[in-house]
Amino acid sequence: MTARALAFGALLLFGLAGCERTMRDMYEQPRYGPGEGSPLFPDGRAARPPPPGSVANASGDLAATSSGRHGQAEVALRESAYAASAPPPVTRTLLQRGQERYSIYCLPCHSPVGDGDGPIVRRGFPRPPSYHEQRLREAPDRYFFDVITHGRGIMYSYADRVAPEDRWAIVAYIRALQLSQHAPLAALPPALQEKLAAMPAEPPANKEPAR
Ligand code: HEC
């Protein structure tokens, strides 16, 4: 063996040893394992409690199920139990819940008043029909419930994001929105009726805020 080959072999050995060292550094990173203590925090624990109001990723219908398929079977079971459920009585709490859920899940497209001019639509998403169309004013509550569950046309299902109880709350709120645009004059309190009668027939044109 020549001296040159020996030198080369030695270099290779040193080089590989260096690799191994770097790899160990990757195994043993300076980080805390689960349940480890730490002098950094007053309670002596490395794991920090979640901030108030945070929502665990592992909660909801699919949590604690071994696979998506298992979870889907459970969701299907629950859905079929709810498919025949009747709308709950309308209360202020239900409406408030509906308003909140509507604002999160429907308003982006259907707009705050339900005319279909939501912020996403203004940015180019196809415009949904207005809830104030006669056809949708006359549609039964169940129809809205089913659209949320199964989607319709290009609108997809919200079943995995809006629980059945909340679907009824949203439906109640949509009914309130519809009433807000089509209330008969006689249904208003007398003071409001007088105020309306004193207003000019043509309301001033709605100006878009400058962008
Ligand atoms: C990402 C935008 C988007 C969101 C969010 C959305 N929708 Fe829609 N929605 C649409 C579009 C677009 C249509 C029209 C679908 C079509 O006809 O192809 C539609 C149609 C509808 C219709 C009318 C169906 C008909 O008979 O014409 C109802 C009712 C409805 N949506 C309710 C809801 C409710 C309730 C929510 C909230 C849970 C919601 N939508 C969330 C886009 C959206």
mmCIF file of N, CA, C and O in Angstrom, residues 138-204:
data_model
loop_
_atom_site.group_PDB
_atom_site.id
_atom_site.type_symbol
_atom_site.label_atom_id
_atom_site.label_comp_id
_atom_site.label_asym_id
_atom_site.label_seq_id
_atom_site.Cartn_x
_atom_site.Cartn_y
_atom_site.Cartn_z
ATOM 1 N N GLU A 138 -89.521 32.473 0.766
ATOM 2 C CA GLU A 138 -90.599 31.486 0.924
ATOM 3 C C GLU A 138 -90.074 30.083 1.207
ATOM 4 O O GLU A 138 -90.853 29.180 1.519
ATOM 5 N N ALA A 139 -88.766 29.876 1.071
ATOM 6 C CA ALA A 139 -88.211 28.533 1.314
ATOM 7 C C ALA A 139 -88.355 28.170 2.790
ATOM 8 O O ALA A 139 -88.218 29.035 3.655
ATOM 9 N N PRO A 140 -88.646 26.885 3.092
ATOM 10 C CA PRO A 140 -88.798 26.493 4.501
ATOM 11 C C PRO A 140 -87.448 26.492 5.235
ATOM 12 O O PRO A 140 -86.394 26.418 4.603
ATOM 13 N N ASP A 141 -87.519 26.573 6.571
ATOM 14 C CA ASP A 141 -86.307 26.556 7.405
ATOM 15 C C ASP A 141 -85.417 25.373 7.041
ATOM 16 O O ASP A 141 -84.204 25.492 6.953
ATOM 17 N N ARG A 142 -86.070 24.232 6.841
ATOM 18 C CA ARG A 142 -85.350 22.993 6.556
ATOM 19 C C ARG A 142 -84.440 23.130 5.323
ATOM 20 O O ARG A 142 -83.366 22.560 5.254
ATOM 21 N N TYR A 143 -84.911 23.942 4.354
ATOM 22 C CA TYR A 143 -84.129 24.109 3.133
ATOM 23 C C TYR A 143 -82.761 24.730 3.449
ATOM 24 O O TYR A 143 -81.725 24.270 2.973
ATOM 25 N N PHE A 144 -82.777 25.770 4.296
ATOM 26 C CA PHE A 144 -81.516 26.424 4.668
ATOM 27 C C PHE A 144 -80.617 25.457 5.439
ATOM 28 O O PHE A 144 -79.415 25.386 5.223
ATOM 29 N N PHE A 145 -81.247 24.708 6.346
ATOM 30 C CA PHE A 145 -80.512 23.702 7.122
ATOM 31 C C PHE A 145 -79.805 22.733 6.166
ATOM 32 O O PHE A 145 -78.616 22.448 6.315
ATOM 33 N N ASP A 146 -80.531 22.274 5.156
ATOM 34 C CA ASP A 146 -79.961 21.296 4.221
ATOM 35 C C ASP A 146 -78.856 21.898 3.353
ATOM 36 O O ASP A 146 -77.887 21.207 3.030
ATOM 37 N N VAL A 147 -79.001 23.179 2.985
ATOM 38 C CA VAL A 147 -77.936 23.803 2.184
ATOM 39 C C VAL A 147 -76.651 23.879 3.019
ATOM 40 O O VAL A 147 -75.558 23.610 2.526
ATOM 41 N N ILE A 148 -76.782 24.217 4.313
ATOM 42 C CA ILE A 148 -75.578 24.259 5.168
ATOM 43 C C ILE A 148 -74.967 22.854 5.260
ATOM 44 O O ILE A 148 -73.761 22.678 5.169
ATOM 45 N N THR A 149 -75.829 21.837 5.409
ATOM 46 C CA THR A 149 -75.338 20.466 5.583
ATOM 47 C C THR A 149 -74.678 19.928 4.318
ATOM 48 O O THR A 149 -73.592 19.358 4.382
ATOM 49 N N HIS A 150 -75.338 20.107 3.179
ATOM 50 C CA HIS A 150 -74.856 19.444 1.959
ATOM 51 C C HIS A 150 -74.218 20.395 0.963
ATOM 52 O O HIS A 150 -73.673 19.949 -0.049
ATOM 53 N N GLY A 151 -74.317 21.692 1.173
ATOM 54 C CA GLY A 151 -73.862 22.639 0.176
ATOM 55 C C GLY A 151 -74.869 22.673 -0.965
ATOM 56 O O GLY A 151 -75.872 21.950 -0.954
ATOM 57 N N ARG A 152 -74.599 23.531 -1.938
ATOM 58 C CA ARG A 152 -75.487 23.580 -3.109
ATOM 59 C C ARG A 152 -74.743 24.271 -4.232
ATOM 60 O O ARG A 152 -74.121 25.316 -4.024
ATOM 61 N N GLY A 153 -74.805 23.686 -5.430
ATOM 62 C CA GLY A 153 -74.079 24.265 -6.555
ATOM 63 C C GLY A 153 -72.602 24.384 -6.206
ATOM 64 O O GLY A 153 -71.997 23.436 -5.714
ATOM 65 N N ILE A 154 -72.043 25.588 -6.375
ATOM 66 C CA ILE A 154 -70.617 25.738 -6.086
ATOM 67 C C ILE A 154 -70.341 26.010 -4.615
ATOM 68 O O ILE A 154 -69.195 26.082 -4.204
ATOM 69 N N MET A 155 -71.386 26.195 -3.806
ATOM 70 C CA MET A 155 -71.146 26.380 -2.372
ATOM 71 C C MET A 155 -70.995 25.012 -1.726
ATOM 72 O O MET A 155 -71.860 24.161 -1.871
ATOM 73 N N TYR A 156 -69.878 24.795 -1.027
ATOM 74 C CA TYR A 156 -69.744 23.461 -0.487
ATOM 75 C C TYR A 156 -70.261 23.333 0.935
ATOM 76 O O TYR A 156 -70.631 24.329 1.559
ATOM 77 N N SER A 157 -70.314 22.060 1.378
ATOM 78 C CA SER A 157 -70.948 21.734 2.654
ATOM 79 C C SER A 157 -70.222 22.365 3.841
ATOM 80 O O SER A 157 -68.991 22.438 3.859
ATOM 81 N N TYR A 158 -70.992 22.812 4.825
ATOM 82 C CA TYR A 158 -70.403 23.332 6.056
ATOM 83 C C TYR A 158 -70.641 22.375 7.218
ATOM 84 O O TYR A 158 -70.488 22.746 8.375
ATOM 85 N N ALA A 159 -71.015 21.111 6.873
ATOM 86 C CA ALA A 159 -71.372 20.154 7.921
ATOM 87 C C ALA A 159 -70.231 19.911 8.906
ATOM 88 O O ALA A 159 -70.465 19.695 10.086
ATOM 89 N N ASP A 160 -68.997 19.938 8.416
ATOM 90 C CA ASP A 160 -67.890 19.641 9.334
ATOM 91 C C ASP A 160 -67.477 20.848 10.150
ATOM 92 O O ASP A 160 -66.664 20.745 11.052
ATOM 93 N N ARG A 161 -68.014 22.009 9.841
ATOM 94 C CA ARG A 161 -67.639 23.201 10.603
ATOM 95 C C ARG A 161 -68.782 23.764 11.429
ATOM 96 O O ARG A 161 -68.562 24.460 12.403
ATOM 97 N N VAL A 162 -70.015 23.503 11.002
ATOM 98 C CA VAL A 162 -71.172 24.050 11.722
ATOM 99 C C VAL A 162 -71.998 22.879 12.263
ATOM 100 O O VAL A 162 -72.592 22.124 11.486
ATOM 101 N N ALA A 163 -72.019 22.727 13.575
ATOM 102 C CA ALA A 163 -72.768 21.637 14.208
ATOM 103 C C ALA A 163 -74.260 21.816 13.938
ATOM 104 O O ALA A 163 -74.719 22.947 13.755
ATOM 105 N N PRO A 164 -75.022 20.700 13.909
ATOM 106 C CA PRO A 164 -76.451 20.807 13.584
ATOM 107 C C PRO A 164 -77.204 21.837 14.443
ATOM 108 O O PRO A 164 -77.998 22.621 13.909
ATOM 109 N N GLU A 165 -76.923 21.898 15.745
ATOM 110 C CA GLU A 165 -77.604 22.880 16.601
ATOM 111 C C GLU A 165 -77.332 24.289 16.083
ATOM 112 O O GLU A 165 -78.210 25.146 16.079
ATOM 113 N N ASP A 166 -76.076 24.507 15.676
ATOM 114 C CA ASP A 166 -75.707 25.839 15.197
ATOM 115 C C ASP A 166 -76.322 26.138 13.835
ATOM 116 O O ASP A 166 -76.557 27.295 13.501
ATOM 117 N N ARG A 167 -76.591 25.086 13.052
ATOM 118 C CA ARG A 167 -77.250 25.329 11.753
ATOM 119 C C ARG A 167 -78.626 25.925 11.994
ATOM 120 O O ARG A 167 -79.037 26.876 11.341
ATOM 121 N N TRP A 168 -79.338 25.361 12.990
ATOM 122 C CA TRP A 168 -80.670 25.924 13.292
ATOM 123 C C TRP A 168 -80.545 27.346 13.791
ATOM 124 O O TRP A 168 -81.378 28.201 13.477
ATOM 125 N N ALA A 169 -79.487 27.629 14.565
ATOM 126 C CA ALA A 169 -79.294 28.998 15.064
ATOM 127 C C ALA A 169 -79.056 29.943 13.887
ATOM 128 O O ALA A 169 -79.616 31.049 13.838
ATOM 129 N N ILE A 170 -78.269 29.511 12.915
ATOM 130 C CA ILE A 170 -77.999 30.341 11.726
ATOM 131 C C ILE A 170 -79.284 30.554 10.929
ATOM 132 O O ILE A 170 -79.579 31.664 10.485
ATOM 133 N N VAL A 171 -80.083 29.478 10.793
ATOM 134 C CA VAL A 171 -81.339 29.605 10.047
ATOM 135 C C VAL A 171 -82.234 30.653 10.722
ATOM 136 O O VAL A 171 -82.808 31.524 10.054
ATOM 137 N N ALA A 172 -82.323 30.594 12.060
ATOM 138 C CA ALA A 172 -83.152 31.571 12.778
ATOM 139 C C ALA A 172 -82.646 32.981 12.497
ATOM 140 O O ALA A 172 -83.441 33.921 12.295
ATOM 141 N N TYR A 173 -81.319 33.138 12.456
ATOM 142 C CA TYR A 173 -80.758 34.474 12.217
ATOM 143 C C TYR A 173 -81.030 34.938 10.782
ATOM 144 O O TYR A 173 -81.326 36.110 10.553
ATOM 145 N N ILE A 174 -80.950 34.008 9.816
ATOM 146 C CA ILE A 174 -81.252 34.376 8.426
ATOM 147 C C ILE A 174 -82.710 34.830 8.309
ATOM 148 O O ILE A 174 -83.030 35.794 7.609
ATOM 149 N N ARG A 175 -83.601 34.160 9.072
ATOM 150 C CA ARG A 175 -85.008 34.573 9.082
ATOM 151 C C ARG A 175 -85.127 36.007 9.601
ATOM 152 O O ARG A 175 -85.922 36.811 9.087
ATOM 153 N N ALA A 176 -84.338 36.330 10.635
ATOM 154 C CA ALA A 176 -84.373 37.691 11.187
ATOM 155 C C ALA A 176 -83.856 38.682 10.144
ATOM 156 O O ALA A 176 -84.420 39.768 9.973
ATOM 157 N N LEU A 177 -82.802 38.294 9.409
ATOM 158 C CA LEU A 177 -82.273 39.173 8.349
ATOM 159 C C LEU A 177 -83.338 39.411 7.286
ATOM 160 O O LEU A 177 -83.527 40.543 6.822
ATOM 161 N N GLN A 178 -84.037 38.340 6.916
ATOM 162 C CA GLN A 178 -85.076 38.471 5.880
ATOM 163 C C GLN A 178 -86.173 39.416 6.342
ATOM 164 O O GLN A 178 -86.617 40.283 5.600
ATOM 165 N N LEU A 179 -86.554 39.245 7.626
ATOM 166 C CA LEU A 179 -87.606 40.110 8.171
ATOM 167 C C LEU A 179 -87.126 41.562 8.172
ATOM 168 O O LEU A 179 -87.894 42.488 7.880
ATOM 169 N N SER A 180 -85.824 41.764 8.446
ATOM 170 C CA SER A 180 -85.298 43.128 8.558
ATOM 171 C C SER A 180 -85.435 43.881 7.235
ATOM 172 O O SER A 180 -85.492 45.104 7.227
ATOM 173 N N GLN A 181 -85.500 43.163 6.104
ATOM 174 C CA GLN A 181 -85.605 43.835 4.809
ATOM 175 C C GLN A 181 -87.034 43.843 4.275
ATOM 176 O O GLN A 181 -87.310 44.479 3.267
ATOM 177 N N HIS A 182 -87.927 43.080 4.910
ATOM 178 C CA HIS A 182 -89.285 42.984 4.378
ATOM 179 C C HIS A 182 -90.367 43.086 5.445
ATOM 180 O O HIS A 182 -91.435 42.525 5.287
ATOM 181 N N ALA A 183 -90.063 43.800 6.522
ATOM 182 C CA ALA A 183 -91.072 43.911 7.577
ATOM 183 C C ALA A 183 -92.209 44.804 7.096
ATOM 184 O O ALA A 183 -91.966 45.881 6.544
ATOM 185 N N PRO A 184 -93.461 44.369 7.269
ATOM 186 C CA PRO A 184 -94.570 45.266 6.904
ATOM 187 C C PRO A 184 -94.579 46.473 7.843
ATOM 188 O O PRO A 184 -94.256 46.340 9.039
ATOM 189 N N LEU A 185 -94.905 47.630 7.296
ATOM 190 C CA LEU A 185 -94.877 48.871 8.079
ATOM 191 C C LEU A 185 -95.682 48.727 9.368
ATOM 192 O O LEU A 185 -95.266 49.175 10.437
ATOM 193 N N ALA A 186 -96.828 48.049 9.257
ATOM 194 C CA ALA A 186 -97.726 47.949 10.405
ATOM 195 C C ALA A 186 -97.115 47.151 11.555
ATOM 196 O O ALA A 186 -97.565 47.254 12.693
ATOM 197 N N ALA A 187 -96.065 46.346 11.247
ATOM 198 C CA ALA A 187 -95.462 45.520 12.300
ATOM 199 C C ALA A 187 -94.491 46.327 13.157
ATOM 200 O O ALA A 187 -94.026 45.852 14.191
ATOM 201 N N LEU A 188 -94.169 47.571 12.744
ATOM 202 C CA LEU A 188 -93.197 48.376 13.495
ATOM 203 C C LEU A 188 -93.882 49.115 14.643
ATOM 204 O O LEU A 188 -95.079 49.392 14.581
ATOM 205 N N PRO A 189 -93.136 49.455 15.685
ATOM 206 C CA PRO A 189 -93.711 50.258 16.777
ATOM 207 C C PRO A 189 -94.158 51.623 16.233
ATOM 208 O O PRO A 189 -93.524 52.132 15.299
ATOM 209 N N PRO A 190 -95.227 52.201 16.777
ATOM 210 C CA PRO A 190 -95.793 53.454 16.237
ATOM 211 C C PRO A 190 -94.746 54.553 16.079
ATOM 212 O O PRO A 190 -94.740 55.261 15.066
ATOM 213 N N ALA A 191 -93.824 54.690 17.041
ATOM 214 C CA ALA A 191 -92.828 55.768 16.971
ATOM 215 C C ALA A 191 -91.983 55.620 15.702
ATOM 216 O O ALA A 191 -91.688 56.602 15.010
ATOM 217 N N LEU A 192 -91.607 54.375 15.396
ATOM 218 C CA LEU A 192 -90.787 54.121 14.200
ATOM 219 C C LEU A 192 -91.583 54.388 12.931
ATOM 220 O O LEU A 192 -91.062 54.911 11.949
ATOM 221 N N GLN A 193 -92.868 54.004 12.975
ATOM 222 C CA GLN A 193 -93.730 54.236 11.803
ATOM 223 C C GLN A 193 -93.783 55.718 11.476
ATOM 224 O O GLN A 193 -93.674 56.113 10.315
ATOM 225 N N GLU A 194 -93.922 56.564 12.517
ATOM 226 C CA GLU A 194 -93.998 58.020 12.306
ATOM 227 C C GLU A 194 -92.691 58.534 11.721
ATOM 228 O O GLU A 194 -92.669 59.328 10.790
ATOM 229 N N LYS A 195 -91.590 58.041 12.265
ATOM 230 C CA LYS A 195 -90.278 58.477 11.797
ATOM 231 C C LYS A 195 -90.098 58.141 10.310
ATOM 232 O O LYS A 195 -89.588 58.943 9.536
ATOM 233 N N LEU A 196 -90.526 56.942 9.940
ATOM 234 C CA LEU A 196 -90.389 56.509 8.546
ATOM 235 C C LEU A 196 -91.253 57.356 7.627
ATOM 236 O O LEU A 196 -90.849 57.714 6.517
ATOM 237 N N ALA A 197 -92.458 57.672 8.109
ATOM 238 C CA ALA A 197 -93.383 58.452 7.290
ATOM 239 C C ALA A 197 -92.799 59.838 7.012
ATOM 240 O O ALA A 197 -93.044 60.425 5.951
ATOM 241 N N ALA A 198 -91.986 60.353 7.957
ATOM 242 C CA ALA A 198 -91.428 61.699 7.807
ATOM 243 C C ALA A 198 -90.184 61.705 6.914
ATOM 244 O O ALA A 198 -89.679 62.760 6.543
ATOM 245 N N MET A 199 -89.678 60.501 6.555
ATOM 246 C CA MET A 199 -88.450 60.445 5.754
ATOM 247 C C MET A 199 -88.753 60.657 4.282
ATOM 248 O O MET A 199 -89.851 60.341 3.818
ATOM 249 N N PRO A 200 -87.763 61.208 3.509
ATOM 250 C CA PRO A 200 -87.983 61.361 2.063
ATOM 251 C C PRO A 200 -88.192 59.999 1.408
ATOM 252 O O PRO A 200 -87.638 58.997 1.871
ATOM 253 N N ALA A 201 -88.982 59.960 0.353
ATOM 254 C CA ALA A 201 -89.334 58.688 -0.287
ATOM 255 C C ALA A 201 -88.094 57.973 -0.824
ATOM 256 O O ALA A 201 -87.958 56.764 -0.674
ATOM 257 N N GLU A 202 -87.172 58.723 -1.466
ATOM 258 C CA GLU A 202 -85.969 58.112 -2.035
ATOM 259 C C GLU A 202 -84.810 58.224 -1.048
ATOM 260 O O GLU A 202 -84.387 59.335 -0.726
ATOM 261 N N PRO A 203 -84.290 57.125 -0.541
ATOM 262 C CA PRO A 203 -83.146 57.255 0.364
ATOM 263 C C PRO A 203 -81.921 57.710 -0.422
ATOM 264 O O PRO A 203 -81.830 57.448 -1.625
ATOM 265 N N PRO A 204 -80.996 58.446 0.222
ATOM 266 C CA PRO A 204 -79.795 58.884 -0.495
ATOM 267 C C PRO A 204 -79.010 57.665 -0.978
ATOM 268 O O PRO A 204 -78.993 56.630 -0.318
#
